[in-house]
Amino acid sequence: TIPCVLFDIATPPMGGLNLFNLYIALSRMAHSPELLAEDDHLQHLDWQTRGWWQEMMMKTLDDQMMH
């Protein structure tokens, strides 16, 4: 529970406010261990997803070159 938080939210890059935008704004304000751990977890998932995507793109290119 966060008792009181004051932050300015400009128009988000995607043009709307959603839970993810709010999470990012709050995570930049409150450096609780739980939020820092979740940030680390999300960063790890991002790296995994990028690696998977790059592998898929390489496989697709290889498959296209073989046909």
CSV table of N, CA and C in Angstrom, one decimal, residues 18-65:
chain,number,residue,atom,x,y,z
A,18,ASN,N,-3.0,3.3,-19.1
A,18,ASN,CA,-3.5,2.0,-18.7
A,18,ASN,C,-2.7,1.5,-17.5
A,19,LEU,N,-3.0,0.3,-17.0
A,19,LEU,CA,-2.3,-0.2,-15.8
A,19,LEU,C,-0.8,-0.3,-16.0
A,20,PHE,N,-0.3,-0.6,-17.2
A,20,PHE,CA,1.1,-0.7,-17.4
A,20,PHE,C,1.8,0.6,-17.2
A,21,ASN,N,1.2,1.7,-17.9
A,21,ASN,CA,1.7,3.0,-17.7
A,21,ASN,C,1.8,3.5,-16.3
A,22,LEU,N,0.7,3.2,-15.6
A,22,LEU,CA,0.6,3.5,-14.1
A,22,LEU,C,1.7,2.8,-13.3
A,23,TYR,N,1.8,1.5,-13.6
A,23,TYR,CA,2.9,0.7,-13.0
A,23,TYR,C,4.3,1.3,-13.2
A,24,ILE,N,4.6,1.7,-14.4
A,24,ILE,CA,5.9,2.3,-14.7
A,24,ILE,C,6.0,3.6,-13.9
A,25,ALA,N,5.0,4.4,-13.9
A,25,ALA,CA,5.1,5.7,-13.2
A,25,ALA,C,5.3,5.5,-11.7
A,26,LEU,N,4.6,4.5,-11.1
A,26,LEU,CA,4.7,4.2,-9.7
A,26,LEU,C,6.1,3.6,-9.4
A,27,SER,N,6.5,2.7,-10.3
A,27,SER,CA,7.8,2.0,-10.0
A,27,SER,C,9.0,3.0,-10.1
A,28,ARG,N,8.8,4.1,-10.8
A,28,ARG,CA,9.9,5.1,-10.8
A,28,ARG,C,9.9,6.0,-9.6
A,29,MET,N,8.7,6.0,-8.9
A,29,MET,CA,8.6,6.8,-7.7
A,29,MET,C,9.0,6.1,-6.4
A,30,ALA,N,8.5,4.9,-6.3
A,30,ALA,CA,8.7,4.1,-5.1
A,30,ALA,C,9.6,2.9,-5.4
A,31,HIS,N,10.8,2.9,-4.7
A,31,HIS,CA,11.8,1.9,-5.0
A,31,HIS,C,11.7,0.8,-3.9
A,32,SER,N,10.5,0.2,-3.8
A,32,SER,CA,10.4,-0.8,-2.8
A,32,SER,C,11.0,-2.1,-3.3
A,33,PRO,N,11.5,-3.0,-2.4
A,33,PRO,CA,12.1,-4.2,-2.9
A,33,PRO,C,11.3,-5.0,-3.8
A,34,GLU,N,9.9,-5.0,-3.6
A,34,GLU,CA,9.0,-5.8,-4.4
A,34,GLU,C,9.0,-5.3,-5.8
A,35,LEU,N,8.9,-3.9,-6.0
A,35,LEU,CA,8.9,-3.3,-7.3
A,35,LEU,C,10.2,-3.5,-8.0
A,36,LEU,N,11.3,-3.4,-7.3
A,36,LEU,CA,12.6,-3.6,-7.9
A,36,LEU,C,12.8,-5.0,-8.4
A,37,ALA,N,12.3,-6.0,-7.6
A,37,ALA,CA,12.3,-7.4,-8.0
A,37,ALA,C,11.5,-7.6,-9.2
A,38,GLU,N,10.3,-7.0,-9.3
A,38,GLU,CA,9.4,-7.1,-10.4
A,38,GLU,C,10.0,-6.5,-11.7
A,39,ASP,N,10.7,-5.4,-11.5
A,39,ASP,CA,11.4,-4.7,-12.6
A,39,ASP,C,12.5,-5.7,-13.2
A,40,ASP,N,13.2,-6.3,-12.3
A,40,ASP,CA,14.3,-7.3,-12.7
A,40,ASP,C,13.6,-8.4,-13.4
A,41,HIS,N,12.5,-8.9,-12.9
A,41,HIS,CA,11.8,-10.0,-13.5
A,41,HIS,C,11.3,-9.7,-14.9
A,42,LEU,N,10.7,-8.5,-15.1
A,42,LEU,CA,10.3,-8.0,-16.4
A,42,LEU,C,11.4,-7.8,-17.3
A,43,GLN,N,12.6,-7.3,-16.8
A,43,GLN,CA,13.7,-7.1,-17.7
A,43,GLN,C,14.2,-8.5,-18.2
A,44,HIS,N,14.2,-9.5,-17.3
A,44,HIS,CA,14.7,-10.8,-17.7
A,44,HIS,C,13.7,-11.4,-18.8
A,45,LEU,N,12.4,-11.2,-18.6
A,45,LEU,CA,11.4,-11.7,-19.6
A,45,LEU,C,11.6,-11.0,-20.9
A,46,ASP,N,12.0,-9.7,-20.9
A,46,ASP,CA,12.2,-8.9,-22.1
A,46,ASP,C,13.4,-9.5,-22.8
A,47,TRP,N,14.5,-9.8,-22.1
A,47,TRP,CA,15.7,-10.4,-22.8
A,47,TRP,C,15.3,-11.7,-23.4
A,48,GLN,N,14.6,-12.5,-22.6
A,48,GLN,CA,14.2,-13.8,-23.2
A,48,GLN,C,13.3,-13.7,-24.4
A,49,THR,N,12.4,-12.8,-24.4
A,49,THR,CA,11.5,-12.6,-25.6
A,49,THR,C,12.3,-12.1,-26.7
A,50,ARG,N,13.2,-11.1,-26.5
A,50,ARG,CA,14.1,-10.6,-27.6
A,50,ARG,C,14.9,-11.8,-28.2
A,51,GLY,N,15.5,-12.6,-27.4
A,51,GLY,CA,16.3,-13.7,-27.9
A,51,GLY,C,15.5,-14.7,-28.7
A,52,TRP,N,14.3,-15.0,-28.2
A,52,TRP,CA,13.4,-15.9,-28.9
A,52,TRP,C,13.0,-15.3,-30.2
A,53,TRP,N,12.6,-14.0,-30.2
A,53,TRP,CA,12.2,-13.3,-31.5
A,53,TRP,C,13.4,-13.4,-32.5
A,54,GLN,N,14.6,-13.1,-32.1
A,54,GLN,CA,15.7,-13.1,-33.0
A,54,GLN,C,15.9,-14.5,-33.5
A,55,GLU,N,15.8,-15.5,-32.7
A,55,GLU,CA,15.9,-16.9,-33.2
A,55,GLU,C,14.8,-17.2,-34.2
A,56,MET,N,13.6,-16.8,-34.0
A,56,MET,CA,12.5,-17.0,-34.9
A,56,MET,C,12.8,-16.3,-36.2
A,57,MET,N,13.3,-15.1,-36.2
A,57,MET,CA,13.6,-14.3,-37.4
A,57,MET,C,14.7,-15.0,-38.2
A,58,MET,N,15.7,-15.5,-37.5
A,58,MET,CA,16.8,-16.2,-38.2
A,58,MET,C,16.3,-17.4,-38.8
A,59,LYS,N,15.5,-18.2,-38.1
A,59,LYS,CA,14.9,-19.4,-38.7
A,59,LYS,C,14.1,-19.2,-39.9
A,60,THR,N,13.3,-18.1,-39.8
A,60,THR,CA,12.4,-17.8,-40.9
A,60,THR,C,13.3,-17.4,-42.2
A,61,LEU,N,14.3,-16.6,-41.9
A,61,LEU,CA,15.2,-16.2,-43.0
A,61,LEU,C,15.9,-17.5,-43.6
A,62,ASP,N,16.4,-18.4,-42.8
A,62,ASP,CA,17.0,-19.6,-43.2
A,62,ASP,C,16.0,-20.4,-44.0
A,63,ASP,N,14.8,-20.6,-43.6
A,63,ASP,CA,13.8,-21.3,-44.3
A,63,ASP,C,13.5,-20.7,-45.6
A,64,GLN,N,13.4,-19.4,-45.7
A,64,GLN,CA,13.1,-18.7,-47.0
A,64,GLN,C,14.3,-18.9,-48.0
A,65,MET,N,15.5,-18.9,-47.5
A,65,MET,CA,16.6,-19.1,-48.4
A,65,MET,C,16.7,-20.5,-48.9
